[in-house]
Short mmCIF file of C-alpha atoms in Angstrom, two decimals:
data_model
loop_
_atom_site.label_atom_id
_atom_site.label_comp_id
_atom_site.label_asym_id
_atom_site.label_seq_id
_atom_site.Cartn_x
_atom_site.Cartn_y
_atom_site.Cartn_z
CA UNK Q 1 0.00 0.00 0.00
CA UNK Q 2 1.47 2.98 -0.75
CA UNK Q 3 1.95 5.24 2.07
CA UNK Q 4 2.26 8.34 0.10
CA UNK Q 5 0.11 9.09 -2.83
CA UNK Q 6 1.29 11.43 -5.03
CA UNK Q 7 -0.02 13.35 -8.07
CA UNK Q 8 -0.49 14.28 -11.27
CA UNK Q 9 1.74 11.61 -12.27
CA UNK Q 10 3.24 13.90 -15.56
CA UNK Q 11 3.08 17.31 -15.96
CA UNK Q 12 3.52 20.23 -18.61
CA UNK Q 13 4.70 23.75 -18.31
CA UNK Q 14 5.26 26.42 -20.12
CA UNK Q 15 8.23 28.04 -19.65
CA UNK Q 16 7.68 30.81 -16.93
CA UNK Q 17 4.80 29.30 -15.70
CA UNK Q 18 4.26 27.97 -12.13
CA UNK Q 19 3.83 23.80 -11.70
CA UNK Q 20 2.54 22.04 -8.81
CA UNK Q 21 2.85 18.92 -7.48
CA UNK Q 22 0.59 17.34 -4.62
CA UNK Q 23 1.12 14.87 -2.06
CA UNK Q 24 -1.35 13.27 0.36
CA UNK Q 25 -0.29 10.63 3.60
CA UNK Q 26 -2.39 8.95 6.01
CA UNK Q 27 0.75 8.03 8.36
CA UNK Q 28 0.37 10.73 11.32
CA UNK Q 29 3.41 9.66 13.00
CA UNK Q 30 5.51 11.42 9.30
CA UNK Q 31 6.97 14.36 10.61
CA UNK Q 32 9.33 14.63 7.80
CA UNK Q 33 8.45 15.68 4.15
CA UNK Q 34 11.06 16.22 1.66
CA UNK Q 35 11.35 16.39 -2.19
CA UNK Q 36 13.80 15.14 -4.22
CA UNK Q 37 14.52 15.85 -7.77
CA UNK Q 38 15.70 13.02 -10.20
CA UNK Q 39 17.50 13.75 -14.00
CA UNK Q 40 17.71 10.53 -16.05
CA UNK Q 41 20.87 8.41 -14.96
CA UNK Q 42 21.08 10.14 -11.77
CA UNK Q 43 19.85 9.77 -8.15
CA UNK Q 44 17.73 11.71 -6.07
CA UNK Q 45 19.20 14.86 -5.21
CA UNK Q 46 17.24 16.48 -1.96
CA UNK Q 47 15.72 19.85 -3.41
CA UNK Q 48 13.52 20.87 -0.41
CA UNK Q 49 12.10 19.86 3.29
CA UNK Q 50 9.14 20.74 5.79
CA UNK Q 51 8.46 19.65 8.87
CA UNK Q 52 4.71 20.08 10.16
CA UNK Q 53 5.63 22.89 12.43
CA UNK Q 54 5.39 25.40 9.62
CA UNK Q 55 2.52 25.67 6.91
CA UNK Q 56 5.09 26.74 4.32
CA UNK Q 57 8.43 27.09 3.04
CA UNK Q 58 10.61 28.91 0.50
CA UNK Q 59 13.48 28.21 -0.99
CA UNK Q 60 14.49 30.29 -4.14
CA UNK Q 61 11.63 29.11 -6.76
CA UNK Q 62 10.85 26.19 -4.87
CA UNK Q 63 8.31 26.46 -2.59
CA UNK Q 64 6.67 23.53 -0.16
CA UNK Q 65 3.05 24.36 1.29
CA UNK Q 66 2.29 21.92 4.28
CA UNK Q 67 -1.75 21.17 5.64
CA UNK Q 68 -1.37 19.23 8.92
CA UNK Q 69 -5.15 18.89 8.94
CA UNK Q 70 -5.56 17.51 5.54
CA UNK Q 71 -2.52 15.52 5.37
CA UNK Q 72 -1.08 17.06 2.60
CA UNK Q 73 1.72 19.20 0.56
CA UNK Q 74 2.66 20.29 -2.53
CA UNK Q 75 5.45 22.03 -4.35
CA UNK Q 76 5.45 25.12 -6.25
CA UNK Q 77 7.89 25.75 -8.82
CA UNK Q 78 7.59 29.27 -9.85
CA UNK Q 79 9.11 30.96 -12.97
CA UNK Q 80 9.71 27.05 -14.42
CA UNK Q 81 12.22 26.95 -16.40
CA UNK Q 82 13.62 23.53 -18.93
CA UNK Q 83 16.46 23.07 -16.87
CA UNK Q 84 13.80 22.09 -14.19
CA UNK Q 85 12.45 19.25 -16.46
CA UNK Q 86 13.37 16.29 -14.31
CA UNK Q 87 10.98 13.78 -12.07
CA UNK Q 88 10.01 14.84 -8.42
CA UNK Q 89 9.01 12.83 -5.82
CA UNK Q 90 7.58 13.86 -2.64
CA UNK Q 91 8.74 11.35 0.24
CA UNK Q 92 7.69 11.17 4.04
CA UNK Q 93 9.56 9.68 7.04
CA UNK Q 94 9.00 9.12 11.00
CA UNK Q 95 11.22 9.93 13.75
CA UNK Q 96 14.18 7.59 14.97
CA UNK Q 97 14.21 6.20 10.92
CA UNK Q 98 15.92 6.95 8.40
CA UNK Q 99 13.44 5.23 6.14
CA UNK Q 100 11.76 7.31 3.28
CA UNK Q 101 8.38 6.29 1.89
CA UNK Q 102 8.26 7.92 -1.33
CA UNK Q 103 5.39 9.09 -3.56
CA UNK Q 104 4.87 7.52 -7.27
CA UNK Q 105 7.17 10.52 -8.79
CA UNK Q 106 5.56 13.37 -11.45
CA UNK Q 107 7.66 13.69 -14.61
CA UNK Q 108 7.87 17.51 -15.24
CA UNK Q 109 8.87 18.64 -18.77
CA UNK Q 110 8.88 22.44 -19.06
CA UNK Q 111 8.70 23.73 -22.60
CA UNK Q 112 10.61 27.02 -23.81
CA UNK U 1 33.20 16.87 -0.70
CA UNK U 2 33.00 13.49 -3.00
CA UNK U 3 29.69 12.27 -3.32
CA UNK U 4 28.61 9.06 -2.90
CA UNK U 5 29.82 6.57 -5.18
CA UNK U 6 28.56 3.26 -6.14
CA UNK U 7 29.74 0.41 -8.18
CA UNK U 8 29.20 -0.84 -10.85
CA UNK U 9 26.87 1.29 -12.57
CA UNK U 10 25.74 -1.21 -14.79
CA UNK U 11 25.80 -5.51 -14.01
CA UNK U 12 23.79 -7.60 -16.15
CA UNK U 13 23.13 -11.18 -14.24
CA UNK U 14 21.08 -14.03 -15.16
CA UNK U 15 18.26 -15.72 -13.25
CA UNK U 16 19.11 -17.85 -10.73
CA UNK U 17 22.43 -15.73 -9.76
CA UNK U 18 23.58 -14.17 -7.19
CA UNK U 19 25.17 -10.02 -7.19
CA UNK U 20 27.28 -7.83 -4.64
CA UNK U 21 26.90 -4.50 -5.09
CA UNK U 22 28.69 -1.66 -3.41
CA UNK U 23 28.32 1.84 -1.84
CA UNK U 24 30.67 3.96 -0.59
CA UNK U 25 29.23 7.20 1.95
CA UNK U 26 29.88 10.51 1.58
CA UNK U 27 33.06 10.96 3.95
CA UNK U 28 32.21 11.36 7.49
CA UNK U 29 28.74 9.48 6.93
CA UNK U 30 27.66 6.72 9.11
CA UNK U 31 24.45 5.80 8.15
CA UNK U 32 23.92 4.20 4.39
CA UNK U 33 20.62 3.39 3.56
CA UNK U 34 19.60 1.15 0.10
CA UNK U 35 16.33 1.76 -2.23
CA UNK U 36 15.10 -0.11 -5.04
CA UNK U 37 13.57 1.87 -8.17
CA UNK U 38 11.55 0.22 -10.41
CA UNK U 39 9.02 1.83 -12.70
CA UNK U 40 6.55 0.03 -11.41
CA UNK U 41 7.51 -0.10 -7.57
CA UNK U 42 8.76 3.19 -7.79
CA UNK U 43 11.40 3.98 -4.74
CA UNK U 44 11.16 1.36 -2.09
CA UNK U 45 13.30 1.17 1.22
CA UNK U 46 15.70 -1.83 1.41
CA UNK U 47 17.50 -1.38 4.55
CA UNK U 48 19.58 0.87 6.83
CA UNK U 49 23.00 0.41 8.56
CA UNK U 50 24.94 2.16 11.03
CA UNK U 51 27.49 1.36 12.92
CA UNK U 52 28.15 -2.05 11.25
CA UNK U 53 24.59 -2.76 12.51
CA UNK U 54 21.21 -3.35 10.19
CA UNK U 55 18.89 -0.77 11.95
CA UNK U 56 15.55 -0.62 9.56
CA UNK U 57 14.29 -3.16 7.30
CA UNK U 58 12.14 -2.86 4.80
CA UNK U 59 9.36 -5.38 3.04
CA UNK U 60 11.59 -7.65 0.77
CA UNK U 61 12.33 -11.13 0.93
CA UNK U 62 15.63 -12.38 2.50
CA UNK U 63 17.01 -12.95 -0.74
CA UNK U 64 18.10 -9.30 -0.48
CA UNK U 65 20.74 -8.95 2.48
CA UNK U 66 23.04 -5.77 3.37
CA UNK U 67 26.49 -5.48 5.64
CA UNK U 68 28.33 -2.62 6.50
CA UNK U 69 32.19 -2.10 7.25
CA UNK U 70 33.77 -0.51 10.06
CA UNK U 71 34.85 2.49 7.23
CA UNK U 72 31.17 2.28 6.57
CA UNK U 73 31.11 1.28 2.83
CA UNK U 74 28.37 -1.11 2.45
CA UNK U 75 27.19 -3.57 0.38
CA UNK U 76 24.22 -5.65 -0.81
CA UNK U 77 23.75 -8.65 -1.82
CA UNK U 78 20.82 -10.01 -3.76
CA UNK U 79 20.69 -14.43 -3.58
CA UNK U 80 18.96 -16.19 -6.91
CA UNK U 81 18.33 -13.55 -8.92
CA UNK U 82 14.77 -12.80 -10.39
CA UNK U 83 13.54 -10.87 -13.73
CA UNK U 84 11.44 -8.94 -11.24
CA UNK U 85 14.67 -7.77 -9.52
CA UNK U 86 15.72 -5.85 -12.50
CA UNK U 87 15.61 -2.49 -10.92
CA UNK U 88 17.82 0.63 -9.77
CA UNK U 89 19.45 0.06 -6.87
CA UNK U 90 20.27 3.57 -5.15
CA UNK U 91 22.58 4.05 -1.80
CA UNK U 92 21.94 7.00 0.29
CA UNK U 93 24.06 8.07 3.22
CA UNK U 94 24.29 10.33 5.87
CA UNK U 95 25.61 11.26 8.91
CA UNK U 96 23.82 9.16 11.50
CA UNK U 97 21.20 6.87 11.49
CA UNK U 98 17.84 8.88 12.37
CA UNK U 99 19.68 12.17 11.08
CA UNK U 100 16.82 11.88 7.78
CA UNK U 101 16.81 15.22 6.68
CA UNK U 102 20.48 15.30 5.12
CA UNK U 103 20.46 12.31 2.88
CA UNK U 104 22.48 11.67 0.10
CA UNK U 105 21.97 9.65 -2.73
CA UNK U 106 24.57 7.88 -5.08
CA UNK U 107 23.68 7.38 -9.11
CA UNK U 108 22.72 3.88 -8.39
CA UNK U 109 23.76 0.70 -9.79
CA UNK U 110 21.73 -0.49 -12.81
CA UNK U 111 21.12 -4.23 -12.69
CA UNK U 112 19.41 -6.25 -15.04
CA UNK U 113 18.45 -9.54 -15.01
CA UNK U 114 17.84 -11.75 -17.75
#
């Protein structure tokens, strides 16, 4: 079962446009929520992390928005750009674990 | 800094094998955990090690087994080898086991099995 269910599963933006990405757990002990950015032939690289303390958070273009109550986040790229064509995938993870359950993965492909 | 580095990138093994694959941690890291990537599966947790010592397991069958050394490299080791385990296999380390929110991932290792 997957523990976090992520969507759409492909996306596409116009250059300069904003994409969003939404993720939805059930776990309530996740108090971890990161995203990680993939290019073909490559691993994850962590782009951006929330814990459910704070309802949002901004980094650069990238921003996370967290709802404790509805069990759910989402990114925000703004201004996307090709470069940011790539897969993301939203991931979750409980205290005392390293473990990350991660979410199904939305191919982005922005277009110039 | 070096990344983390894991070998080989590609192995192509037939059914009924076994593989060893290999990760070496970002200097200073402690913690290595392994994922499997399929595009089915997507990114699933393997295990974690730190300290030489399996800490989290996740939902495969013991086929799949993991050690770590005392300079922390690790490996993994997958016993009669499956088409279905023809996957990515990704390493991710970091400083200590439960420190989550500064992992680092290696390109993976590529295996096929045919």
């Amino acid at each position: 079962q997957q523990q976090v269910k992520q969507s759409p599963q492909s996306l596409i933006v116009q250059k300069g446009g904003i994409s969003i990405i939404n993720c939805a757990y059930e776990n309530t002990a996740f108090d971890y929520f990161p995203w990680y950015q993939q290019f073909p032939g490559k691993g994850p690289a962590l782009l951006i992390a929330i814990r459910p303390d704070v309802s949002e958070k901004k980094e650069g273009r990238f921003t996370i928005s967290f709802n404790k109550s509805a069990k759910q986040f989402s990114l925000h790229i703004m201004d996307s750009q090709p470069g940011d064509s790539a897969t993301y995938f939203c991931a979750a993870s409980a205290a005392g674990a390293n473990n990350l359950f991660f979410g199904t993965g939305t191919r982005l492909t922005v277009i110039p | 800094k070096a990344g983390v580095t894991q070998t080989p990138r590609y192995l192509i093994k037939t059914r009924g094998q076994q593989v060893t694959l290999s990760c070496s941690p970002i200097s200073g890291h402690r913690s290595v955990s392994w994922y499997q990537q399929t595009p089915g599966q997507g990114l699933q947790f393997l295990f974690e090690y730190f300290s030489e010592t399996q800490r989290n397991k996740g939902n495969f069958p013991g086929r799949f087994s993991g050690r770590q050394f005392s300079n922390s490299r690790s490996e993994m080791n997958v016993s009669t080898l499956e088409l279905g385990d023809s996957a990515l296999y990704l390493c991710a380390s970091s400083l200590a086991s439960g420190h989550r929110w500064e992992q680092y991932f290696g390109p993976g290792t590529r295996l096929t099995v045919t």
